[in-house]
mmCIF file of C-alpha atoms in Angstrom:
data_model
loop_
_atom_site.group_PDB
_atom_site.id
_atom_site.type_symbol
_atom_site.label_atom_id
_atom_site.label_comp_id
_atom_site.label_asym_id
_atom_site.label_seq_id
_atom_site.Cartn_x
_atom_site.Cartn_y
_atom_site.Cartn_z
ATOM 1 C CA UNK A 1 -19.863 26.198 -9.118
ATOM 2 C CA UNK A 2 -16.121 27.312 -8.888
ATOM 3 C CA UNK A 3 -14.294 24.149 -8.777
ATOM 4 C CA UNK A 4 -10.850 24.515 -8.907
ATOM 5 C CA UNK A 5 -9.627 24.021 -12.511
ATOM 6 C CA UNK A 6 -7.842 21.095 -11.848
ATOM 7 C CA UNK A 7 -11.180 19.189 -10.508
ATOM 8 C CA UNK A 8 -13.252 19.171 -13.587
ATOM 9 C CA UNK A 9 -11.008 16.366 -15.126
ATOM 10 C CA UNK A 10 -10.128 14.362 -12.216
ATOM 11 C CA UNK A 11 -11.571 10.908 -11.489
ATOM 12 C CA UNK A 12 -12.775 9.616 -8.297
ATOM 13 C CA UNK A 13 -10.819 6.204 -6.747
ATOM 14 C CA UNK A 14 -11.990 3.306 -8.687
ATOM 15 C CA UNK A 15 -11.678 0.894 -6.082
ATOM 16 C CA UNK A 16 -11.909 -3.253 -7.230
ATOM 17 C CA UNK A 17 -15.383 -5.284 -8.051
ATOM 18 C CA UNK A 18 -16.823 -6.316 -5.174
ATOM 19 C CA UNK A 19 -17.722 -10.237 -4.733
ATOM 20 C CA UNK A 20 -21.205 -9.647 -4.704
ATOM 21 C CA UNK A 21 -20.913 -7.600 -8.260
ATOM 22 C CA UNK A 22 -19.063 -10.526 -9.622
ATOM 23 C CA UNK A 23 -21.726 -13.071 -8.285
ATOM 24 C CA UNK A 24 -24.436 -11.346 -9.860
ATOM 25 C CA UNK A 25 -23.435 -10.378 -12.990
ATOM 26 C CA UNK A 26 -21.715 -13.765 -14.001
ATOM 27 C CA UNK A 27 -24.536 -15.933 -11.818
ATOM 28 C CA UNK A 28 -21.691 -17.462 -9.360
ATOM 29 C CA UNK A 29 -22.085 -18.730 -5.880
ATOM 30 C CA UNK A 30 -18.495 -18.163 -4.897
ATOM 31 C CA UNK A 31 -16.132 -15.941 -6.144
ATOM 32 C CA UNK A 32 -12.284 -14.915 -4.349
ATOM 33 C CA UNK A 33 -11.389 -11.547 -4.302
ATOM 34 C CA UNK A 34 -7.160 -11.189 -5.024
ATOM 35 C CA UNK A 35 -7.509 -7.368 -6.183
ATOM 36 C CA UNK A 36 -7.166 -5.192 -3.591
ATOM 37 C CA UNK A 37 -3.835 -6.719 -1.562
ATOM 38 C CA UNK A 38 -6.090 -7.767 1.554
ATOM 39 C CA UNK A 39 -4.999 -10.308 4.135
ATOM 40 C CA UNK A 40 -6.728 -14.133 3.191
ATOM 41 C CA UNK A 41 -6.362 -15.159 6.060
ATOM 42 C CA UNK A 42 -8.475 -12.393 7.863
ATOM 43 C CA UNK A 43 -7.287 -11.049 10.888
ATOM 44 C CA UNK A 44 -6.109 -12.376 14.402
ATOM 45 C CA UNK A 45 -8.350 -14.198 17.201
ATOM 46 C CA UNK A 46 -7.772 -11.473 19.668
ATOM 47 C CA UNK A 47 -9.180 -8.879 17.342
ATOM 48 C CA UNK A 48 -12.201 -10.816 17.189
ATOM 49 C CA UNK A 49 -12.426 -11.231 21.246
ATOM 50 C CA UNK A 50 -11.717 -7.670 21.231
ATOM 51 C CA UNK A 51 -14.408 -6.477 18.934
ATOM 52 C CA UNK A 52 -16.948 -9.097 20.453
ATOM 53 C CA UNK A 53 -15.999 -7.513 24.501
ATOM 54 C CA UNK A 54 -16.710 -3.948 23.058
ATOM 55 C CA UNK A 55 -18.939 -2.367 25.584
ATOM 56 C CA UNK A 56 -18.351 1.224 25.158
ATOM 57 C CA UNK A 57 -21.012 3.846 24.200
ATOM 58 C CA UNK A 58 -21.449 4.247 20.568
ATOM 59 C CA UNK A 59 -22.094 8.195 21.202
ATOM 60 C CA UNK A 60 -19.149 8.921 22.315
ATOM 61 C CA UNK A 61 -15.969 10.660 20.311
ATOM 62 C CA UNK A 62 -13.254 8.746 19.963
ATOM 63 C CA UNK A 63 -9.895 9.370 21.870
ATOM 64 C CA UNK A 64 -8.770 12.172 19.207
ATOM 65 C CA UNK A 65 -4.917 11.403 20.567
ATOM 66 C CA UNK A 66 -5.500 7.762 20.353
ATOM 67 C CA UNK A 67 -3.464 7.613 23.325
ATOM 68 C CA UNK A 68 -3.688 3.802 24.151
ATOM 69 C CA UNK A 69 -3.377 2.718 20.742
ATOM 70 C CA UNK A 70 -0.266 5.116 20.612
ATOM 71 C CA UNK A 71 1.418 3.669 23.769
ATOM 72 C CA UNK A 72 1.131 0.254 22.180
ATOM 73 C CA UNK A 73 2.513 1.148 18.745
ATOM 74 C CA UNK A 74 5.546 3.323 21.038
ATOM 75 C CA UNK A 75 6.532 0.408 23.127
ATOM 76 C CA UNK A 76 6.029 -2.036 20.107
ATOM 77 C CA UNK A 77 8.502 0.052 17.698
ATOM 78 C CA UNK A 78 10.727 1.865 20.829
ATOM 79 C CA UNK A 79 9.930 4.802 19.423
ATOM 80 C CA UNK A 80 8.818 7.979 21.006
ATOM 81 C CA UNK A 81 5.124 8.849 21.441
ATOM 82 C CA UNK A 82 5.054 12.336 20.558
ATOM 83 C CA UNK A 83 6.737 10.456 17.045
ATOM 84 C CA UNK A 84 3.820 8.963 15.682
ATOM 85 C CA UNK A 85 0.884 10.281 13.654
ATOM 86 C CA UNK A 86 -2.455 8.548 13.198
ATOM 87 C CA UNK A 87 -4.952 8.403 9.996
ATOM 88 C CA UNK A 88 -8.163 7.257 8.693
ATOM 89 C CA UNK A 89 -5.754 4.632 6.714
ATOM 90 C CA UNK A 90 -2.530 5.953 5.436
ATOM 91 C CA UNK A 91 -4.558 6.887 2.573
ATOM 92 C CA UNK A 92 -5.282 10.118 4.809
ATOM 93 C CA UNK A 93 -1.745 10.279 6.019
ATOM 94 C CA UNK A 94 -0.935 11.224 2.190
ATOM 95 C CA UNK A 95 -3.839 13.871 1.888
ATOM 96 C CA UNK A 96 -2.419 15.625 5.449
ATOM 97 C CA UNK A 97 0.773 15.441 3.944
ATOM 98 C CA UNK A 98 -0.371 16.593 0.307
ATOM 99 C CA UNK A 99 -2.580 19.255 1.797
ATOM 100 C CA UNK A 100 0.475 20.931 4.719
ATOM 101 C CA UNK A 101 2.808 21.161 1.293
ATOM 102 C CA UNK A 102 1.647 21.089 -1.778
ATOM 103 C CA UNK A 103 0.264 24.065 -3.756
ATOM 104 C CA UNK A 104 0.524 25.932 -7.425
ATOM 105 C CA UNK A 105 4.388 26.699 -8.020
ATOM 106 C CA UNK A 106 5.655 23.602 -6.284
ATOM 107 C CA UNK A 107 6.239 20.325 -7.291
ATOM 108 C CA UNK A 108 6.503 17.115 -5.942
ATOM 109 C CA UNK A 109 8.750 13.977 -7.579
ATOM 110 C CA UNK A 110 7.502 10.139 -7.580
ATOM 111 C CA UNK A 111 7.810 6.852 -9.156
ATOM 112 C CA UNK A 112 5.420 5.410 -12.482
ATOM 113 C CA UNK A 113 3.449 3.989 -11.725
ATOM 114 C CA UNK A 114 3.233 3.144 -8.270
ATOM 115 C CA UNK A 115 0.482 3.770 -5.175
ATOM 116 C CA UNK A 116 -2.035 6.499 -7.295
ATOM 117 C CA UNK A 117 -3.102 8.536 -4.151
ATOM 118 C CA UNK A 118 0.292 10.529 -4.683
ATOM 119 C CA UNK A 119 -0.252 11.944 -7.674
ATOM 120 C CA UNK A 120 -4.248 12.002 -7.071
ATOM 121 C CA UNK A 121 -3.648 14.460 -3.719
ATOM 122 C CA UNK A 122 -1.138 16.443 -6.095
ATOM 123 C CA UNK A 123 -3.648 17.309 -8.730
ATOM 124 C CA UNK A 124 -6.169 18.136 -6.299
ATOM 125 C CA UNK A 125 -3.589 20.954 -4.674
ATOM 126 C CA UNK A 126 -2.723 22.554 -7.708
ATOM 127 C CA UNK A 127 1.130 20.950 -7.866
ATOM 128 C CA UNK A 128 3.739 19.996 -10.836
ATOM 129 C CA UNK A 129 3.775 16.211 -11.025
ATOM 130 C CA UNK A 130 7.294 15.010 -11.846
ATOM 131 C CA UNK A 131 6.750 11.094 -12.666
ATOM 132 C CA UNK A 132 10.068 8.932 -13.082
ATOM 133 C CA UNK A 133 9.622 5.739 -14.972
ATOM 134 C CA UNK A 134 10.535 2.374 -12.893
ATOM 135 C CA UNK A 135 13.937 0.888 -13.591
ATOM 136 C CA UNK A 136 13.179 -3.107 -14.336
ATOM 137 C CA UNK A 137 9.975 -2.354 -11.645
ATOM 138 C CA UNK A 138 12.172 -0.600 -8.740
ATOM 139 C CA UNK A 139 12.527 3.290 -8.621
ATOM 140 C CA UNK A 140 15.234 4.575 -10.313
ATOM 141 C CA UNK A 141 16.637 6.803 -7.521
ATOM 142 C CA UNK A 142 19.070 8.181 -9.737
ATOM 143 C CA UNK A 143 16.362 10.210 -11.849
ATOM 144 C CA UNK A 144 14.446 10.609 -8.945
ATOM 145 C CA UNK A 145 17.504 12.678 -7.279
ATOM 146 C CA UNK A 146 17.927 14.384 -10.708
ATOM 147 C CA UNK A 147 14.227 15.698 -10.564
ATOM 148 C CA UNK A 148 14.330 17.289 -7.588
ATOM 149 C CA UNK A 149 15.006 21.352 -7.377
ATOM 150 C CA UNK A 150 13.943 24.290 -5.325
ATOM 151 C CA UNK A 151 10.649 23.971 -5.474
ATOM 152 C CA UNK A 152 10.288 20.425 -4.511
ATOM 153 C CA UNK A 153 7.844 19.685 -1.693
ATOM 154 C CA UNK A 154 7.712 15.800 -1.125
ATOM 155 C CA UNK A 155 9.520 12.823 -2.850
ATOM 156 C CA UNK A 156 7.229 9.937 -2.346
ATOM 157 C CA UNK A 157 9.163 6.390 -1.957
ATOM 158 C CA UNK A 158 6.635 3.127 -1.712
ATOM 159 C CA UNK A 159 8.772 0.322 -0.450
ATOM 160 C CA UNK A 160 7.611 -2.887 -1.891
ATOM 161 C CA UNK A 161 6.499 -0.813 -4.754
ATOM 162 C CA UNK A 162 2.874 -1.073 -5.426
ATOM 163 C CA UNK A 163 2.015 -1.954 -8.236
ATOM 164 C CA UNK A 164 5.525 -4.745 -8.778
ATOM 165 C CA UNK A 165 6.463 -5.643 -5.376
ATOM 166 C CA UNK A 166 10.352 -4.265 -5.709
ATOM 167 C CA UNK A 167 11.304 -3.120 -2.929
ATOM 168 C CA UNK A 168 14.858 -0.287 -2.111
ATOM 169 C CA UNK A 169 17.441 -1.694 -0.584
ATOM 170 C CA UNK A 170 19.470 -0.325 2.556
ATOM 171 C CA UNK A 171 22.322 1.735 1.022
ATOM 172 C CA UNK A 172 20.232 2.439 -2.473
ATOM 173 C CA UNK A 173 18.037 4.188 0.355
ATOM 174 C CA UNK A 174 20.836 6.146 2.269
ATOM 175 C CA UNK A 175 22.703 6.837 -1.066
ATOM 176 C CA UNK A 176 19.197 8.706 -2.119
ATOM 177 C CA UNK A 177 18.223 10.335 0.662
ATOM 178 C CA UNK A 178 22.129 11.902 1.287
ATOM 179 C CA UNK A 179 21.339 13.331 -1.804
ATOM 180 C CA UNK A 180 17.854 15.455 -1.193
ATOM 181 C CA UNK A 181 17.770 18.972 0.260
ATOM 182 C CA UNK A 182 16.975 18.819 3.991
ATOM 183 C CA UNK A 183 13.685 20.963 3.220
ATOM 184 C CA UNK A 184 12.408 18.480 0.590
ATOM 185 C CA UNK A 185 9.810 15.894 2.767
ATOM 186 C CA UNK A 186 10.601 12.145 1.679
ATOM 187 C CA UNK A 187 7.377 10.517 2.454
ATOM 188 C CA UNK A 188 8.070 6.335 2.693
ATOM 189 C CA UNK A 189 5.879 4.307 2.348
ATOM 190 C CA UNK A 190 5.572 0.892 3.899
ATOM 191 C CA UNK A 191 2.260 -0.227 3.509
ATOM 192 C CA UNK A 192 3.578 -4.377 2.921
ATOM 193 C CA UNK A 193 6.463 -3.876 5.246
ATOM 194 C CA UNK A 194 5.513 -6.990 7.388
ATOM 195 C CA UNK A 195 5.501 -9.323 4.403
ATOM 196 C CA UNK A 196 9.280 -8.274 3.677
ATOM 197 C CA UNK A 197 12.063 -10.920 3.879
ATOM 198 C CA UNK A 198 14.817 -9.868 1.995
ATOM 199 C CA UNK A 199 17.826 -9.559 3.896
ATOM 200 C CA UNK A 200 19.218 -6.090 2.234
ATOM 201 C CA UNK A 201 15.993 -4.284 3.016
ATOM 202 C CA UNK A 202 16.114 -1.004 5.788
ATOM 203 C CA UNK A 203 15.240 -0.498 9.395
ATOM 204 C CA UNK A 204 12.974 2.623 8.734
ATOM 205 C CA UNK A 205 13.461 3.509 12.432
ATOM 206 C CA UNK A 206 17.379 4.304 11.712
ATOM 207 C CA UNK A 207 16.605 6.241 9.046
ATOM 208 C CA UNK A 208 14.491 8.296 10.444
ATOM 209 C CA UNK A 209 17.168 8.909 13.162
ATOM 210 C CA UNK A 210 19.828 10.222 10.796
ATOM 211 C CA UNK A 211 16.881 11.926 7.848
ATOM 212 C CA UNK A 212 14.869 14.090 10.103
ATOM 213 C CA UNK A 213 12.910 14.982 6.696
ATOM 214 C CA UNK A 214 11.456 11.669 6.161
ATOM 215 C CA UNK A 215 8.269 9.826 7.794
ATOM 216 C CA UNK A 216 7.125 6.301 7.627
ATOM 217 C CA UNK A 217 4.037 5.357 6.639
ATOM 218 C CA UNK A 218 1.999 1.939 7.504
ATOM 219 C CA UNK A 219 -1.538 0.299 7.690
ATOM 220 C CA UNK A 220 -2.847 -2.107 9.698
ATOM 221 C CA UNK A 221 -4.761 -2.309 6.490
ATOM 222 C CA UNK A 222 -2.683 -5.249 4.783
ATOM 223 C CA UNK A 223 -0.981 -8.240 6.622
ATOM 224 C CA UNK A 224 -2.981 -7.305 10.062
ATOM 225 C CA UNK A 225 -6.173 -7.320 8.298
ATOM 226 C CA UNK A 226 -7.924 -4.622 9.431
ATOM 227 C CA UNK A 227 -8.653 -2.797 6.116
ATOM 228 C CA UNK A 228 -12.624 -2.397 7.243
ATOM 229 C CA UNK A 229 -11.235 -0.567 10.456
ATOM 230 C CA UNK A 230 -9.097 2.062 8.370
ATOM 231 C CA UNK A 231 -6.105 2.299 10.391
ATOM 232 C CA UNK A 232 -2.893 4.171 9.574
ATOM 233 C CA UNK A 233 0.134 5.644 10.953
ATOM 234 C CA UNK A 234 3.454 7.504 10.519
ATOM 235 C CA UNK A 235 6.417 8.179 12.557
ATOM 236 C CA UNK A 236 8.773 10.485 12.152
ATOM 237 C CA UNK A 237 11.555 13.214 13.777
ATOM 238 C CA UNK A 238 9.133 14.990 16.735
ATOM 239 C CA UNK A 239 9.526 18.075 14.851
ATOM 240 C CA UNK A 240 7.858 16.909 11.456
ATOM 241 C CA UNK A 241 4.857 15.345 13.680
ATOM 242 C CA UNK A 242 4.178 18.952 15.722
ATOM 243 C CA UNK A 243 3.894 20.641 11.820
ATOM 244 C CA UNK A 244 2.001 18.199 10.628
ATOM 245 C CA UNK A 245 -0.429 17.466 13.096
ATOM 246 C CA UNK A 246 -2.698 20.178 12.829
ATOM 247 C CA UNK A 247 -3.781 19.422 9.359
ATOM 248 C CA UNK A 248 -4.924 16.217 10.751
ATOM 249 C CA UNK A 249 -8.842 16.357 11.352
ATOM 250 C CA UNK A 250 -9.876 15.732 15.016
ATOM 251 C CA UNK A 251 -11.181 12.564 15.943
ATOM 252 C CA UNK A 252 -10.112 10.948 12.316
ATOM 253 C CA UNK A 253 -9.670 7.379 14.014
ATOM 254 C CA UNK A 254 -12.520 5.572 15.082
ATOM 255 C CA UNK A 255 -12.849 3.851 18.543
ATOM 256 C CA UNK A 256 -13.493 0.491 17.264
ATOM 257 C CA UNK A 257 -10.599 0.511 14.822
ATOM 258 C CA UNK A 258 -8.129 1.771 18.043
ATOM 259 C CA UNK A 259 -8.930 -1.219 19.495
ATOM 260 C CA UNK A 260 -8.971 -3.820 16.785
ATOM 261 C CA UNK A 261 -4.964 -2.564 16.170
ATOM 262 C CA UNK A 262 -3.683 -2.616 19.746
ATOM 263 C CA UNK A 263 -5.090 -6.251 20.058
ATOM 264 C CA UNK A 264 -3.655 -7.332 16.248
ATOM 265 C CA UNK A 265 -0.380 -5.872 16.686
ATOM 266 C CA UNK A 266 -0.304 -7.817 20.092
ATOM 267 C CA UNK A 267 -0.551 -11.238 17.932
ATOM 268 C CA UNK A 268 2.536 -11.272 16.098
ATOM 269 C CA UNK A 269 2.830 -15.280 15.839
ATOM 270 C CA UNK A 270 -0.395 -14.424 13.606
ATOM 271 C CA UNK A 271 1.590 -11.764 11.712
ATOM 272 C CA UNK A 272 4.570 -14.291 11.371
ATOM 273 C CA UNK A 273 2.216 -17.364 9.920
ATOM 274 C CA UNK A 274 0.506 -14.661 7.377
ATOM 275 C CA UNK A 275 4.499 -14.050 6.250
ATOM 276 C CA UNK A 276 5.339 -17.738 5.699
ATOM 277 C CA UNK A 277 2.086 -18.603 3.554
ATOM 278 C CA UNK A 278 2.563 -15.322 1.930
ATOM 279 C CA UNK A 279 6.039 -16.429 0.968
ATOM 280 C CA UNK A 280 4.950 -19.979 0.389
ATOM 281 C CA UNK A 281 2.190 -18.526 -1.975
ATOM 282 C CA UNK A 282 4.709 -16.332 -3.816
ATOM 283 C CA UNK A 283 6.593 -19.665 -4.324
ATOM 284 C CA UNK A 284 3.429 -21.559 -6.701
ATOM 285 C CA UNK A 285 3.501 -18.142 -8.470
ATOM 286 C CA UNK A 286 6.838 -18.169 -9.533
ATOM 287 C CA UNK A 287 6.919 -21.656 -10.521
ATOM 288 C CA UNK A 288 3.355 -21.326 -12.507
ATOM 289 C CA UNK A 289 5.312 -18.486 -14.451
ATOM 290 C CA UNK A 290 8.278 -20.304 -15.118
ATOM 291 C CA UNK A 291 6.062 -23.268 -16.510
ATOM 292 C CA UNK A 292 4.511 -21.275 -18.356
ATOM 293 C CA UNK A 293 7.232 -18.802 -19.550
ATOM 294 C CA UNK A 294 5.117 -15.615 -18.091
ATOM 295 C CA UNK A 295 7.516 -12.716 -16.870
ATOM 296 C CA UNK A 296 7.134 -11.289 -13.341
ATOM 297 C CA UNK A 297 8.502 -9.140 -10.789
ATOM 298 C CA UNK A 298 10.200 -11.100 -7.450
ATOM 299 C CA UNK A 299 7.641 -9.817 -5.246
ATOM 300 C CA UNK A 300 8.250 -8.478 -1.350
ATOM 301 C CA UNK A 301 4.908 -7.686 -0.937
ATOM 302 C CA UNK A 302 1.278 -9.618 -0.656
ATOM 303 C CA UNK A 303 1.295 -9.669 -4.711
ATOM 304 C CA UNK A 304 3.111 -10.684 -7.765
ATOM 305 C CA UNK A 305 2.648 -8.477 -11.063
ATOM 306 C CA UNK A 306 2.980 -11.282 -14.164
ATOM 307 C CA UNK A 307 2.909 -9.859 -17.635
ATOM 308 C CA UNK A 308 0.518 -12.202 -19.763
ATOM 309 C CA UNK A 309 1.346 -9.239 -22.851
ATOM 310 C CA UNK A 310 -2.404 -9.739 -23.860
ATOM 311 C CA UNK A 311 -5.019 -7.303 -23.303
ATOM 312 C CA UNK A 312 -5.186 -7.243 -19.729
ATOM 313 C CA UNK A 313 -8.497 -6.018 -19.534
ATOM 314 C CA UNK A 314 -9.888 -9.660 -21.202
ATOM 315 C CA UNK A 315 -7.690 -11.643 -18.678
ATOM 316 C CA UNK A 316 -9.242 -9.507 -15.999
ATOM 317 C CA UNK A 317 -13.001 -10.311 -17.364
ATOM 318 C CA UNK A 318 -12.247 -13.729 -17.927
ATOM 319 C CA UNK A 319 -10.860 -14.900 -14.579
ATOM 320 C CA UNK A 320 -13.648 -13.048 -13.509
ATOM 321 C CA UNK A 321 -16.187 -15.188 -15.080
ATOM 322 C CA UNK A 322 -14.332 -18.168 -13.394
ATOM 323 C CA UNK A 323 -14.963 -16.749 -10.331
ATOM 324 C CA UNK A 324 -11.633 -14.853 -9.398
ATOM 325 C CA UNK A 325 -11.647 -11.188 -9.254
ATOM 326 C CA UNK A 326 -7.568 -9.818 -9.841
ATOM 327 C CA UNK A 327 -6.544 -6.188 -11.021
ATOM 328 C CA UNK A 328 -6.009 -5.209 -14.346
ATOM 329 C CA UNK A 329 -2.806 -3.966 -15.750
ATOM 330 C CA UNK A 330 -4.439 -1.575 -17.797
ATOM 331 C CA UNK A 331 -5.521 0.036 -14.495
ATOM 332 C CA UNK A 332 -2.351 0.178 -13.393
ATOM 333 C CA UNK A 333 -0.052 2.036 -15.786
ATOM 334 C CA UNK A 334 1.197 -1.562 -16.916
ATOM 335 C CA UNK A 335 -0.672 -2.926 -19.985
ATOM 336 C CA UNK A 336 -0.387 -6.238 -20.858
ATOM 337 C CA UNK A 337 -0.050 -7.367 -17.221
ATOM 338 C CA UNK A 338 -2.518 -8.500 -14.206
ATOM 339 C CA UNK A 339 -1.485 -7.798 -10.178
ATOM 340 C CA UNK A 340 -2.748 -10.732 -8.181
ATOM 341 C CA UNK A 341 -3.120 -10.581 -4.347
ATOM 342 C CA UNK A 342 -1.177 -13.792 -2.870
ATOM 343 C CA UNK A 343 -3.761 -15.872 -1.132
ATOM 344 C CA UNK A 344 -4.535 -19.044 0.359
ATOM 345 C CA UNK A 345 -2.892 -22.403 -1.414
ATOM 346 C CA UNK A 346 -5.816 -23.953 -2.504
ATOM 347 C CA UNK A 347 -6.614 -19.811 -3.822
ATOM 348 C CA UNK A 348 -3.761 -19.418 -5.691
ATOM 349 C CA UNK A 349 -4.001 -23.176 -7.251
ATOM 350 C CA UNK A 350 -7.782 -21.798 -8.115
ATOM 351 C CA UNK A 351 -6.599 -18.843 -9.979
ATOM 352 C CA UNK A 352 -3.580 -19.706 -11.546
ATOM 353 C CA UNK A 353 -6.055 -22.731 -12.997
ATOM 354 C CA UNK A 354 -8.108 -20.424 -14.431
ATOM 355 C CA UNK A 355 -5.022 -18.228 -15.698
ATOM 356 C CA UNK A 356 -4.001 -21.706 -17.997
ATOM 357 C CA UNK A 357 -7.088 -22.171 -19.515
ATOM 358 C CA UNK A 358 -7.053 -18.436 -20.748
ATOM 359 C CA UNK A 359 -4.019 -19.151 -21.521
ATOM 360 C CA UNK A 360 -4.817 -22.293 -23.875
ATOM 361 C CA UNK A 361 -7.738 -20.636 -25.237
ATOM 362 C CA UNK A 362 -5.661 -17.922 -26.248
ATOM 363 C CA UNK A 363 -3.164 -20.131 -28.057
ATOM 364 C CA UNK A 364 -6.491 -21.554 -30.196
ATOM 365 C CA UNK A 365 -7.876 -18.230 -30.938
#
């Protein structure tokens, strides 16, 4: 076969152990999944009564323009129609962008680590990776400036920063993006945007005002949770849409999933109450670490990244055996660390229970 050259040494997504793997293969009847970032609390009532009133044929396409679902997200963010861009998740979002752009002989600049589908869609197209190594677990803009040159494509920002949580402030934002080329694409990503609190953070809908080179990119995936539905979008200057939008494949967003994210986004007292727990839950993890003199990044996501400097591979296997399934470090580009999605109270009390006892077996060893 002639796979491109780059293919033969690239890995598929490894996505997180399942519940049911981690039931059989330790012989557990329950087991709580805090790998993959996803909402503990589920998802609103009124996606439910949605989802149980669908009557519409199953044999027929979806709306390729998702034009009701686009109307709601419009009104809901005052932002023109023709602005916004839909995806199969924003995973796909990232592979329309990486596919309209990148190619042998240009290059495209990012953080390390953060979200892996950037450099993943860049390999598979044949582009330079430029990687600049987190500053303290926040990008360090500065390098990230430096790195750019004629041949840069896309700068990819994630803001919380997935895998640490940091998130880039207002002006550290402007200050960047008055230095980048108007023809380089600056691709942000706000996948945990509705979990952020802190008071210096950006209103991506100004930006995109004054940076017609930049689009936002969310997920009903995360605090909305509706990651089974795979639901995405982007907004952006009209102009970037129009270019990108014919990379996108037609009918890429199913009807159910249209549905399930006009109703959700309709509930925001249900978005609000996921914030406070999620804050509250961010709260036990920071005083577990202090108690236990554990370093972590302050979080402005749905996780907290706490460096155990062991092998994080054995925390991850042992939690596992207690029944709690988090992501490895070592998986990450961060060794010696474990990411842990924030869950319910009595979750978190579960987990960070288990997390002491490795921690005192440890000590024996």
């Amino acid at each position: 076969m002639k796979w491109k050259e780059q293919m033969l040494s690239l890995k598929a997504y490894q996505p997180g152990r399942t519940t049911d793997d981690v039931k059989k293969e330790y012989g557990l009847k329950k087991v709580v999944k805090l790998a993959s970032n996803e909402n503990p609390f589920g998802s609103s009532e009124k996606v439910k009564e949605c989802i149980r009133a669908y009557a519409d044929s199953f044999a027929i396409y979806p709306d390729g323009y998702t034009g009701s679902l686009r109307t709601v997200i419009s009104e809901f963010l005052q932002l023109d129609e023709k602005q916004l861009i839909f995806g199969n998740g924003s995973d796909e979002i990232i592979l329309m962008i990486s596919r309209a752009m990148l190619e042998p002989g240009k290059n495209t600049v990012m953080a390390a680590p953060t979200f892996p589908q950037y450099r993943h869609n860049a390999i598979v197209e044949g582009a330079e990776i430029r990687e600049i190594e987190l500053l303290e677990g926040a990008h360090d803009l500065d390098k990230m400036a430096n790195a750019i040159d004629e041949n840069t494509a896309i700068v990819w920002l994630c803001s919380p920063n997935n895998p640490t949580g940091i998130h880039i402030t207002d002006s550290e934002l402007r200050a960047f993006l008055d230095r980048v080329p108007q023809d380089v694409f600056v691709v942000l990503d706000e996948a945990y945007y509705e979990y952020v609190t802190a008071e210096d953070y950006f209103d991506a809908r100004e930006i995109i005002k004054q940076y017609k080179n930049v689009i936002v990119l969310r997920t009903f995936s995360k605090i909305y949770g509706l990651a089974a539905f795979r639901i995405g979008y982007g907004f952006a200057d009209e102009s970037l849409i129009a270019q990108l939008d014919p990379v996108r494949e037609p009918f890429n967003v199913n009807s159910l999933g249209q549905q399930a994210a006009a109703a959700a986004i309709s509930d925001q007292s249900f978005i609000e109450m996921c914030s406070s727990e999620n804050k509250a839950g961010l709260e036990q993890f920071y005083a577990f670490c202090k108690e236990e003199n554990l370093d972590y990044y302050p979080s402005e996501a749905n996780f907290i990244l706490i460096d155990f400097k062991c092998d994080s591979n054995e925390l991850f296997e042992y939690l596992m055996s207690k029944g709690y399934i988090v992501r490895s470090g070592a998986a990450l580009g961060v060794p010696g660390t474990v990411r842990v999605t924030i869950g319910s109270k009595e979750q978190n009390e579960g987990v960070m229970k288990a997390m002491k006892s490795f921690l005192t077996e440890t000590v024996k060893r």
